[in-house]
Short mmCIF file of C-alpha atoms in Angstrom, two decimals:
data_model
loop_
_atom_site.label_atom_id
_atom_site.label_comp_id
_atom_site.label_asym_id
_atom_site.label_seq_id
_atom_site.Cartn_x
_atom_site.Cartn_y
_atom_site.Cartn_z
CA MET A 1 -36.42 36.02 7.64
CA GLU A 2 -35.51 33.01 5.55
CA SER A 3 -37.38 32.42 2.30
CA TYR A 4 -38.50 29.01 1.15
CA THR A 5 -39.36 27.52 -2.24
CA GLN A 6 -42.13 25.02 -2.80
CA ALA A 7 -41.10 21.79 -4.51
CA GLN A 8 -42.56 20.85 -7.86
CA SER A 9 -45.43 18.41 -8.32
CA PRO A 10 -46.30 16.02 -6.80
CA PHE A 11 -44.62 17.32 -3.64
CA ASP A 12 -46.65 20.51 -3.47
CA ARG A 13 -49.94 18.94 -2.40
CA ALA A 14 -52.03 20.63 0.25
CA ASP A 15 -52.97 17.35 1.95
CA GLY A 16 -49.44 16.61 3.18
CA ASP A 17 -49.03 16.24 6.93
CA VAL A 18 -45.26 16.74 7.14
CA VAL A 19 -42.77 18.92 5.28
CA LEU A 20 -39.24 17.80 4.46
CA LEU A 21 -37.02 20.87 4.10
CA SER A 22 -33.98 20.36 1.87
CA SER A 23 -30.60 21.94 2.56
CA ASP A 24 -31.24 24.54 -0.16
CA GLN A 25 -34.52 25.57 1.50
CA VAL A 26 -37.03 23.78 -0.72
CA LYS A 27 -40.21 22.49 0.98
CA PHE A 28 -41.48 19.02 0.06
CA SER A 29 -45.03 18.30 1.17
CA CYS A 30 -45.10 14.63 2.17
CA HIS A 31 -47.23 12.10 4.01
CA LYS A 32 -46.12 10.50 7.25
CA ILE A 33 -47.71 7.17 6.44
CA THR A 34 -45.80 6.86 3.16
CA LEU A 35 -42.49 7.80 4.75
CA SER A 36 -43.11 5.49 7.72
CA ILE A 37 -43.87 2.46 5.56
CA ALA A 38 -40.77 2.98 3.43
CA SER A 39 -38.37 3.95 6.20
CA PRO A 40 -37.96 2.62 9.76
CA PHE A 41 -36.02 5.82 10.42
CA PHE A 42 -39.02 8.04 9.70
CA SER A 43 -41.36 5.58 11.38
CA ASP A 44 -39.43 5.89 14.63
CA MET A 45 -39.22 9.66 14.25
CA PHE A 46 -42.95 10.14 13.80
CA SER A 47 -43.83 7.70 16.58
CA LEU A 48 -41.93 9.75 19.14
CA LYS A 49 -43.96 12.24 21.07
CA GLN A 50 -43.21 15.77 19.85
CA ARG A 51 -41.99 18.19 22.48
CA ASP A 52 -44.19 21.17 23.20
CA ASP A 53 -41.32 23.62 22.82
CA GLN A 54 -40.47 22.72 19.22
CA LYS A 55 -42.17 25.77 17.76
CA ASP A 56 -39.20 26.59 15.58
CA ASP A 57 -39.83 23.39 13.64
CA VAL A 58 -43.18 24.70 12.34
CA ILE A 59 -42.94 27.20 9.51
CA THR A 60 -46.18 26.57 7.63
CA GLY A 61 -49.25 28.61 8.31
CA ASP A 62 -51.39 25.59 9.14
CA GLY A 63 -48.88 24.26 11.68
CA THR A 64 -47.58 21.35 9.61
CA PRO A 65 -44.38 20.01 11.22
CA VAL A 66 -41.17 20.57 9.30
CA VAL A 67 -38.21 18.15 9.25
CA PRO A 68 -34.95 19.70 7.97
CA VAL A 69 -32.71 17.24 6.11
CA THR A 70 -29.13 17.54 4.86
CA GLU A 71 -29.87 16.49 1.26
CA ASP A 72 -30.36 19.16 -1.40
CA SER A 73 -33.61 19.45 -3.35
CA THR A 74 -32.39 17.45 -6.35
CA VAL A 75 -31.38 14.45 -4.25
CA LEU A 76 -34.50 14.69 -2.08
CA TYR A 77 -36.78 14.87 -5.13
CA ASN A 78 -35.26 11.74 -6.67
CA LEU A 79 -35.41 9.94 -3.33
CA LEU A 80 -39.10 10.73 -2.79
CA LEU A 81 -39.98 9.72 -6.35
CA LEU A 82 -38.91 6.19 -5.46
CA LEU A 83 -41.22 6.11 -2.41
CA TYR A 84 -44.44 7.23 -4.03
CA PRO A 85 -46.53 5.19 -6.54
CA LEU A 86 -45.46 7.28 -9.49
CA PRO A 87 -44.03 6.42 -12.93
CA GLN A 88 -40.31 5.91 -12.50
CA PRO A 89 -37.77 7.57 -14.82
CA LYS A 90 -36.59 5.21 -17.54
CA THR A 91 -33.18 6.82 -17.86
CA LEU A 92 -30.35 5.78 -15.58
CA LEU A 93 -29.34 8.05 -12.77
CA SER A 94 -25.99 9.76 -13.02
CA LEU A 95 -23.19 8.20 -10.99
CA ASN A 96 -23.07 11.18 -8.64
CA MET A 97 -26.82 10.99 -8.08
CA ALA A 98 -26.64 7.24 -7.52
CA ALA A 99 -23.94 7.82 -4.90
CA SER A 100 -25.99 10.52 -3.17
CA LEU A 101 -29.09 8.31 -3.14
CA LEU A 102 -27.12 5.37 -1.80
CA GLU A 103 -25.87 7.51 1.05
CA ALA A 104 -29.34 8.89 1.78
CA GLY A 105 -30.93 5.45 1.48
CA ARG A 106 -28.52 4.11 4.06
CA LYS A 107 -29.07 7.02 6.42
CA TYR A 108 -32.87 6.72 6.33
CA ASP A 109 -32.83 2.92 5.93
CA ILE A 110 -34.95 2.93 2.76
CA ALA A 111 -34.54 -0.41 1.00
CA VAL A 112 -36.07 0.59 -2.35
CA VAL A 113 -33.75 3.59 -2.63
CA LYS A 114 -30.68 1.55 -1.80
CA GLU A 115 -31.54 -1.15 -4.33
CA ARG A 116 -32.36 1.28 -7.16
CA ALA A 117 -29.22 3.35 -6.55
CA LYS A 118 -27.05 0.24 -6.32
CA THR A 119 -28.45 -1.07 -9.61
CA ASN A 120 -27.67 2.24 -11.29
CA LEU A 121 -24.20 2.25 -9.83
CA MET A 122 -23.29 -1.22 -11.05
CA SER A 123 -24.76 -0.59 -14.51
CA ASN A 124 -21.94 1.93 -15.05
CA ILE A 125 -19.16 -0.47 -14.19
CA GLN A 126 -18.17 -1.19 -17.78
CA GLU A 127 -18.05 2.46 -18.81
CA ARG A 128 -16.55 3.99 -15.68
CA PRO A 129 -15.09 1.29 -13.42
CA LEU A 130 -12.74 3.65 -11.56
CA LYS A 131 -15.59 6.01 -10.64
CA VAL A 132 -17.66 3.04 -9.45
CA PHE A 133 -14.68 1.90 -7.38
CA ALA A 134 -14.39 5.36 -5.83
CA ILE A 135 -18.07 5.51 -4.89
CA ALA A 136 -18.02 1.97 -3.50
CA CYS A 137 -15.00 2.74 -1.32
CA GLY A 138 -16.57 5.96 -0.09
CA LEU A 139 -19.67 4.05 1.01
CA ASP A 140 -17.71 1.08 2.38
CA MET A 141 -19.20 -1.31 -0.20
CA ASP A 142 -16.40 -3.80 -0.59
CA GLU A 143 -18.26 -6.24 -2.84
CA GLU A 144 -18.98 -3.50 -5.37
CA ALA A 145 -15.41 -2.18 -5.10
CA ARG A 146 -14.11 -5.68 -5.84
CA ALA A 147 -16.35 -5.96 -8.89
CA ALA A 148 -15.04 -2.64 -10.23
CA ALA A 149 -11.44 -3.69 -9.61
CA HIS A 150 -12.06 -7.00 -11.36
CA HIS A 151 -13.46 -5.19 -14.40
CA LEU A 152 -10.33 -3.03 -14.53
CA LEU A 153 -8.32 -6.24 -14.54
CA THR A 154 -10.24 -7.60 -17.54
CA MET A 155 -9.55 -4.49 -19.64
CA THR A 156 -6.67 -4.32 -22.07
CA ILE A 157 -3.51 -2.84 -20.62
CA GLU A 158 -3.86 0.29 -22.73
CA SER A 159 -7.51 0.81 -21.76
CA ARG A 160 -6.73 0.16 -18.11
CA HIS A 161 -3.90 2.68 -18.06
CA GLN A 162 -6.16 5.20 -19.75
CA GLU A 163 -8.86 4.65 -17.12
CA LEU A 164 -6.39 4.87 -14.24
CA ARG A 165 -5.32 8.30 -15.45
CA HIS A 166 -8.72 9.63 -14.34
CA VAL A 167 -7.38 9.89 -10.81
CA SER A 168 -9.51 12.97 -10.09
CA VAL A 169 -12.48 10.67 -9.40
CA LEU A 170 -10.49 9.25 -6.48
CA GLU A 171 -9.82 12.61 -4.82
CA ASN A 172 -11.94 11.70 -1.78
CA VAL A 173 -10.80 8.07 -1.59
CA SER A 174 -8.15 7.08 0.93
CA ALA A 175 -4.64 6.38 -0.28
CA GLY A 176 -5.01 3.00 1.42
CA ALA A 177 -7.86 1.99 -0.89
CA TYR A 178 -5.90 3.17 -3.93
CA CYS A 179 -2.84 1.22 -2.76
CA ARG A 180 -4.93 -1.94 -2.42
CA LEU A 181 -6.31 -1.40 -5.91
CA LEU A 182 -2.78 -1.12 -7.32
CA GLN A 183 -1.70 -4.21 -5.38
CA TYR A 184 -4.69 -6.13 -6.76
CA LEU A 185 -3.91 -5.10 -10.34
CA ARG A 186 -0.18 -5.79 -10.01
CA ALA A 187 -0.99 -9.24 -8.60
CA GLU A 188 -3.43 -9.83 -11.50
CA GLY A 189 -6.20 -10.46 -9.01
CA LYS A 190 -4.33 -13.24 -7.20
CA VAL A 191 -4.97 -12.00 -3.68
CA PRO A 192 -6.09 -13.80 -0.49
CA PRO A 193 -9.83 -14.53 -0.18
CA ASP A 194 -10.16 -12.05 2.68
CA PHE A 195 -8.47 -9.23 0.73
CA CYS A 196 -10.48 -6.06 1.36
CA PHE A 197 -10.47 -2.89 -0.74
CA THR A 198 -12.39 -0.48 1.47
CA HIS A 199 -10.24 -0.87 4.58
CA HIS A 200 -7.09 -2.58 5.77
CA ASP A 201 -8.08 -5.81 7.47
CA VAL A 202 -5.57 -7.35 9.88
CA PRO A 203 -6.03 -11.14 10.18
CA ALA A 204 -7.61 -12.20 13.47
CA THR A 205 -4.65 -14.44 14.32
CA ALA A 206 -2.27 -11.52 13.90
CA LYS A 207 -4.46 -9.31 16.08
CA THR A 208 -4.56 -11.92 18.83
CA ALA A 209 -0.81 -12.51 18.73
CA ALA A 210 -0.04 -8.79 18.79
CA SER A 211 -2.49 -8.15 21.62
CA THR A 212 -1.04 -10.97 23.71
CA GLN A 213 2.49 -9.72 23.15
CA VAL A 214 1.60 -6.17 24.18
CA GLU A 215 -0.25 -7.32 27.28
CA THR A 216 2.70 -9.49 28.29
CA LEU A 217 5.36 -6.82 27.81
CA LEU A 218 3.47 -3.75 29.01
CA VAL A 219 1.49 -4.88 32.05
CA ASP A 220 2.86 -2.10 34.30
CA TYR A 221 4.12 0.20 31.56
CA PRO A 222 1.53 3.01 32.01
CA SER A 223 2.09 2.99 35.78
CA HIS A 224 5.81 3.24 35.18
CA LYS A 225 5.31 6.24 32.90
CA LEU A 226 3.06 7.93 35.45
CA SER A 227 5.60 7.35 38.20
CA LEU A 228 8.39 8.83 36.09
CA TRP A 229 6.32 11.89 35.32
CA SER A 230 4.94 12.50 38.82
CA ASN A 231 8.39 12.32 40.40
CA THR A 232 10.03 14.97 38.20
CA ASP A 233 11.61 17.86 40.08
CA PHE A 234 9.44 20.69 38.76
CA PHE A 235 6.35 19.33 40.51
CA HIS A 236 8.17 19.55 43.83
CA ARG A 237 9.13 23.17 43.17
CA ASN A 238 5.83 24.18 41.52
CA PRO A 239 2.82 22.15 42.66
CA GLN A 240 0.37 20.94 40.05
CA ASP A 241 -2.77 22.95 39.35
CA VAL A 242 -4.43 20.56 36.87
CA LEU A 243 -4.64 16.81 36.28
CA VAL A 244 -4.62 15.23 32.82
CA ARG A 245 -6.56 11.97 32.69
CA SER A 246 -5.73 9.50 29.93
CA GLU A 247 -8.23 7.28 28.16
CA ASP A 248 -7.16 4.37 30.39
CA SER A 249 -7.80 6.49 33.53
CA TYR A 250 -4.25 7.40 34.55
CA MET A 251 -3.91 10.85 36.17
CA PHE A 252 -0.92 13.00 35.19
CA PRO A 253 -0.11 16.21 37.10
CA ALA A 254 0.46 19.34 35.02
CA HIS A 255 0.33 23.14 35.02
CA CYS A 256 -2.41 25.08 33.23
CA LEU A 257 -0.05 27.83 32.11
CA VAL A 258 2.37 25.38 30.48
CA LEU A 259 -0.40 23.53 28.64
CA SER A 260 -1.97 26.77 27.43
CA LEU A 261 1.33 28.11 26.12
CA ALA A 262 2.16 24.81 24.43
CA SER A 263 -1.06 24.69 22.44
CA THR A 264 -3.99 26.98 21.71
CA HIS A 265 -6.06 23.84 21.41
CA PHE A 266 -5.11 22.86 24.94
CA ALA A 267 -6.09 26.34 26.09
CA GLU A 268 -9.56 25.75 24.64
CA ILE A 269 -9.74 22.33 26.28
CA LEU A 270 -8.88 23.89 29.64
CA GLU A 271 -11.87 26.18 29.25
CA SER A 272 -14.39 23.74 27.83
CA ARG A 273 -13.51 20.32 29.28
CA THR A 274 -12.32 21.12 32.80
CA ILE A 275 -14.38 19.36 35.46
CA PRO A 276 -14.64 21.53 38.60
CA SER A 277 -13.68 19.67 41.74
CA GLN A 278 -15.88 19.42 44.80
CA ASP A 279 -13.12 19.19 47.42
CA GLY A 280 -10.63 21.79 46.22
CA SER A 281 -8.44 19.29 44.36
CA PRO A 282 -7.01 20.26 40.95
CA PRO A 283 -9.42 20.25 38.00
CA ILE A 284 -9.28 17.36 35.53
CA ILE A 285 -8.77 17.42 31.77
CA ASP A 286 -9.79 14.28 29.91
CA LEU A 287 -7.80 13.30 26.83
CA PRO A 288 -8.75 10.45 24.45
CA GLU A 289 -5.18 9.11 24.26
CA LYS A 290 -3.65 6.23 26.22
CA ALA A 291 -1.34 6.93 29.16
CA VAL A 292 1.83 6.09 27.24
CA VAL A 293 0.90 8.73 24.64
CA VAL A 294 -0.20 11.32 27.20
CA TYR A 295 3.19 10.93 28.88
CA ASP A 296 4.98 11.91 25.68
CA ILE A 297 2.49 14.71 24.95
CA LEU A 298 3.21 16.26 28.33
CA ARG A 299 6.95 15.91 27.85
CA CYS A 300 6.64 17.83 24.59
CA CYS A 301 4.53 20.51 26.28
CA TYR A 302 7.32 21.03 28.80
CA GLY A 303 9.98 21.21 26.08
CA LEU A 304 11.33 17.73 26.72
CA PRO A 305 12.00 15.08 24.05
CA PRO A 306 9.81 11.96 23.91
CA SER A 307 10.79 8.77 25.72
CA ASP A 308 14.09 7.19 24.78
CA ASP A 309 12.33 3.85 24.32
CA ASP A 310 9.89 5.19 21.71
CA ASP A 311 10.12 3.52 18.31
CA ALA A 312 9.03 4.73 14.88
CA ASP A 313 5.40 3.78 15.53
CA ASP A 314 5.37 5.85 18.72
CA LEU A 315 6.97 8.82 17.01
CA PHE A 316 4.54 8.85 14.08
CA SER A 317 1.60 8.53 16.48
CA LEU A 318 2.93 11.38 18.58
CA ILE A 319 3.33 13.59 15.51
CA ARG A 320 -0.32 13.01 14.60
CA VAL A 321 -1.44 13.88 18.13
CA ALA A 322 0.76 16.99 18.27
CA ALA A 323 -0.73 18.13 14.96
CA THR A 324 -4.25 17.54 16.29
CA TYR A 325 -3.53 19.68 19.35
CA GLN A 326 -1.73 22.33 17.28
CA MET A 327 1.49 22.06 19.25
CA ALA A 328 3.75 24.10 16.98
CA HIS A 329 6.92 23.96 19.09
CA ALA A 330 6.50 20.24 19.73
CA LEU A 331 6.02 19.58 16.03
CA GLU A 332 9.35 21.21 15.21
CA LEU A 333 11.03 19.04 17.84
CA LEU A 334 9.36 15.90 16.47
CA ARG A 335 10.18 16.94 12.91
CA ASN A 336 13.88 16.91 13.76
CA LEU A 337 13.53 13.52 15.44
CA MET A 338 11.74 12.13 12.38
CA ARG A 339 14.41 13.06 9.83
CA PRO A 340 16.71 10.09 10.60
CA LEU A 341 13.77 7.78 9.79
CA ILE A 342 13.55 8.96 6.18
CA SER A 343 15.99 6.35 4.91
CA SER A 344 14.60 3.46 6.96
CA THR A 345 10.86 4.18 6.72
CA PRO A 346 10.53 6.46 3.68
CA LEU A 347 6.92 5.74 2.80
CA ARG A 348 5.53 6.45 6.27
CA THR A 349 7.70 9.54 6.53
CA TYR A 350 6.43 10.73 3.16
CA PHE A 351 2.75 10.59 4.15
CA VAL A 352 3.35 12.22 7.54
CA SER A 353 5.44 14.98 5.97
CA ALA A 354 2.99 15.57 3.13
CA ALA A 355 0.10 15.89 5.58
CA LEU A 356 1.94 18.57 7.57
CA GLY A 357 3.39 20.46 4.62
CA TRP A 358 6.98 19.47 5.35
CA ASP A 359 8.04 19.65 1.71
CA ASP A 360 11.77 19.01 2.11
CA GLU A 361 11.21 15.86 4.16
CA ALA A 362 8.47 14.68 1.80
CA GLN A 363 10.78 15.13 -1.20
CA ARG A 364 13.64 13.24 0.41
CA ALA A 365 11.30 10.48 1.57
CA ALA A 366 9.85 10.17 -1.94
CA LEU A 367 13.33 9.70 -3.39
CA CYS A 368 14.16 7.05 -0.82
CA ALA A 369 10.87 5.25 -1.45
CA ALA A 370 11.50 5.31 -5.21
CA LYS A 371 14.95 3.83 -4.79
CA SER A 372 13.95 1.18 -2.24
CA GLY A 373 10.99 -0.04 -4.29
CA SER A 374 8.61 0.42 -1.35
CA VAL A 375 6.17 2.71 -3.14
CA TYR A 376 3.55 -0.03 -3.51
CA VAL A 377 3.88 -1.34 0.05
CA TYR A 378 0.99 -0.59 2.41
CA VAL A 379 1.61 1.63 5.45
CA PRO A 380 -1.04 2.66 8.01
CA GLU A 381 -0.63 6.38 7.26
CA MET A 382 -2.35 5.72 3.92
CA GLU A 383 -5.71 5.42 5.66
CA THR A 384 -5.69 9.08 6.70
CA ALA A 385 -4.22 10.38 3.43
CA LEU A 386 -6.15 10.89 0.21
CA THR A 387 -5.38 9.28 -3.13
CA PRO A 388 -3.93 12.41 -4.84
CA VAL A 389 -1.09 12.50 -2.30
CA TYR A 390 -0.24 8.87 -3.06
CA TYR A 391 -0.80 9.25 -6.81
CA ARG A 392 1.79 12.02 -6.94
CA LEU A 393 4.30 9.70 -5.31
CA VAL A 394 3.56 6.88 -7.76
CA GLN A 395 3.89 9.27 -10.69
CA PHE A 396 7.08 10.70 -9.21
CA ARG A 397 8.61 7.23 -9.07
CA ARG A 398 7.70 6.65 -12.72
CA LYS A 399 9.19 9.99 -13.76
CA ILE A 400 12.38 9.25 -11.86
CA PHE A 401 12.83 5.87 -13.53
CA ALA A 402 11.88 7.22 -16.96
CA ARG A 403 14.31 10.12 -16.67
CA SER A 404 17.12 8.01 -15.26
CA PHE A 405 16.65 5.47 -18.06
CA GLU A 406 16.66 8.28 -20.61
CA VAL A 407 19.89 9.69 -19.22
CA ALA A 408 21.47 6.25 -19.02
CA THR A 409 20.62 5.29 -22.61
CA ASN A 410 20.53 8.46 -24.70
CA ASP A 411 23.42 10.28 -23.06
CA MET A 412 25.62 7.29 -22.31
CA MET A 413 27.93 7.65 -25.29
CA VAL A 414 27.84 11.45 -25.34
CA ARG A 415 28.48 12.07 -21.67
CA PRO A 416 30.44 9.11 -20.28
CA ARG A 417 31.40 11.10 -17.19
CA TYR A 418 27.99 10.23 -15.73
CA LEU A 419 28.79 6.51 -15.78
CA SER A 420 30.61 4.60 -13.12
CA THR A 421 33.86 2.72 -13.81
CA ARG A 422 31.95 -0.54 -13.52
CA ILE A 423 29.59 0.47 -16.33
CA HIS A 424 32.56 1.37 -18.56
CA LYS A 425 34.02 -2.10 -18.00
CA ILE A 426 30.71 -3.72 -18.91
CA LEU A 427 30.45 -1.65 -22.08
CA ALA A 428 33.99 -2.55 -23.08
CA GLN A 429 33.15 -6.26 -22.80
CA GLN A 430 29.97 -5.95 -24.89
CA PRO A 431 30.28 -6.72 -28.63
CA ALA A 432 28.82 -4.23 -31.07
CA GLU A 433 25.34 -5.18 -32.29
CA SER A 434 24.18 -5.18 -35.88
CA SER A 435 21.70 -2.42 -35.16
CA GLY A 436 24.44 0.14 -34.93
CA GLY A 437 26.29 -0.60 -31.72
CA ASN A 438 23.48 0.02 -29.23
CA ILE A 439 24.06 -1.54 -25.85
CA SER A 440 22.00 -4.55 -24.81
CA ASN A 441 18.81 -4.23 -22.79
CA TRP A 442 20.29 -5.69 -19.63
CA THR A 443 23.15 -3.21 -19.75
CA LYS A 444 20.69 -0.37 -20.26
CA TYR A 445 18.78 -1.51 -17.20
CA TYR A 446 21.93 -1.74 -15.12
CA ALA A 447 22.97 1.72 -16.26
CA ALA A 448 19.55 3.12 -15.42
CA ARG A 449 19.72 1.70 -11.91
CA THR A 450 23.18 3.19 -11.49
CA GLU A 451 21.90 6.58 -12.54
CA LEU A 452 19.06 6.22 -10.01
CA ASP A 453 21.68 5.65 -7.34
CA ASN A 454 23.37 8.82 -8.53
CA ILE A 455 20.14 10.70 -7.91
CA MET A 456 20.22 9.59 -4.30
CA ASP A 457 23.88 10.56 -4.00
CA GLY A 458 23.20 14.02 -5.38
CA THR A 459 25.68 13.59 -8.25
CA LEU A 460 23.30 13.66 -11.21
CA ASP A 461 22.86 16.75 -13.35
CA SER A 462 20.50 19.47 -12.13
CA GLN A 463 17.96 18.81 -14.88
CA LEU A 464 17.09 15.40 -13.46
CA CYS A 465 17.05 16.66 -9.90
CA GLN A 466 14.35 19.16 -10.89
CA VAL A 467 11.83 16.32 -11.14
CA ARG A 468 9.75 16.90 -8.02
CA VAL A 469 7.10 14.88 -6.28
CA SER A 470 4.61 17.73 -6.41
CA SER A 471 4.74 18.02 -10.19
#
């Protein structure tokens, strides 16, 4: 039998008519009228007629109804303090508590909690702007995220860099939000008026144009895919025993055994989502993907490569779906197909590879991204990756450039074999400087870029090549 703890005063009163049970099993004696006035959520809950069979919800001896909540006792105590006519704490809430109260205030639609927590959050913006940015992004509060980013912009460069080193506070923030923060700072705040930190916003005109183009080009495309699949030889030799229905209602024939062997997840779907037929026709499995994606999923299940007309977008989407359905064999096939994209789309390849633990591909993609200068360019895969994955890439790029510059400047005279013939010609044309013959800054930069090219060509010394993206 579970044990419960009674909350401290004033939430231990005997005249309460409802008990809120925290996630750590602490009972808070409350009053329905107080909760109803403060929260439309609780008002609606208490106005609903209670079912007669809800005996498990009553754990008090006098039959007082109990409402379990997901908040722990500390959060729930601070939340309830704001609802009752009690002296309010004069000290500011911690940032973590403010974030928890903001989330709870939104869930229960309690205005006073949301306002108090928001005030506490913004009062910390000068001391901990990056933490405020992280909380704002996590709660989809773009205005507050913008204010935190603006404060970072007003800091001195040294202070800003010091603050940005506290990347651990962004561990639950999407890489997309972090990328937009870096873009904002690099642009010194000169971004379009509709620039959004919490999510990637595609302009309405672009959405309309893209939608029109797709509708024009792909009117009969799903039907064409279905026709290609249905007319394959193995369905003539081995009749279908299951139908796979796409999100847009196209029915694809398949075999239960093949799907089960291709993915344990599919095996579970066959057991839990199969709709029994009334007329003896094959059962139906519903998938949330569009027909064009289902077509490629089925091809992978049967050991076939994806469509020849698939582009990089299709391949990356298919990899995500295959990972979701735990299609191990298909993932290896798609991994091989992805490798040629490393040089052309390194950043997208990096995030996909990092998510799946494909270390070799992630390392190669990181090198390509560092060389191409695309590290700070937004890609859609950032929205499903977390900031630490992206931060490691940004730091990796900085280490690569720092190390290549060090090799190009410090070792240039000692180890000339690392320099190209073109660099030697440039050095020969440069007059000695009064400072002792050091090469000019522009020559150093050119040499550093040449050494970076050498990294990509695999010709640099092993010490530099040991700089890894995971470090």
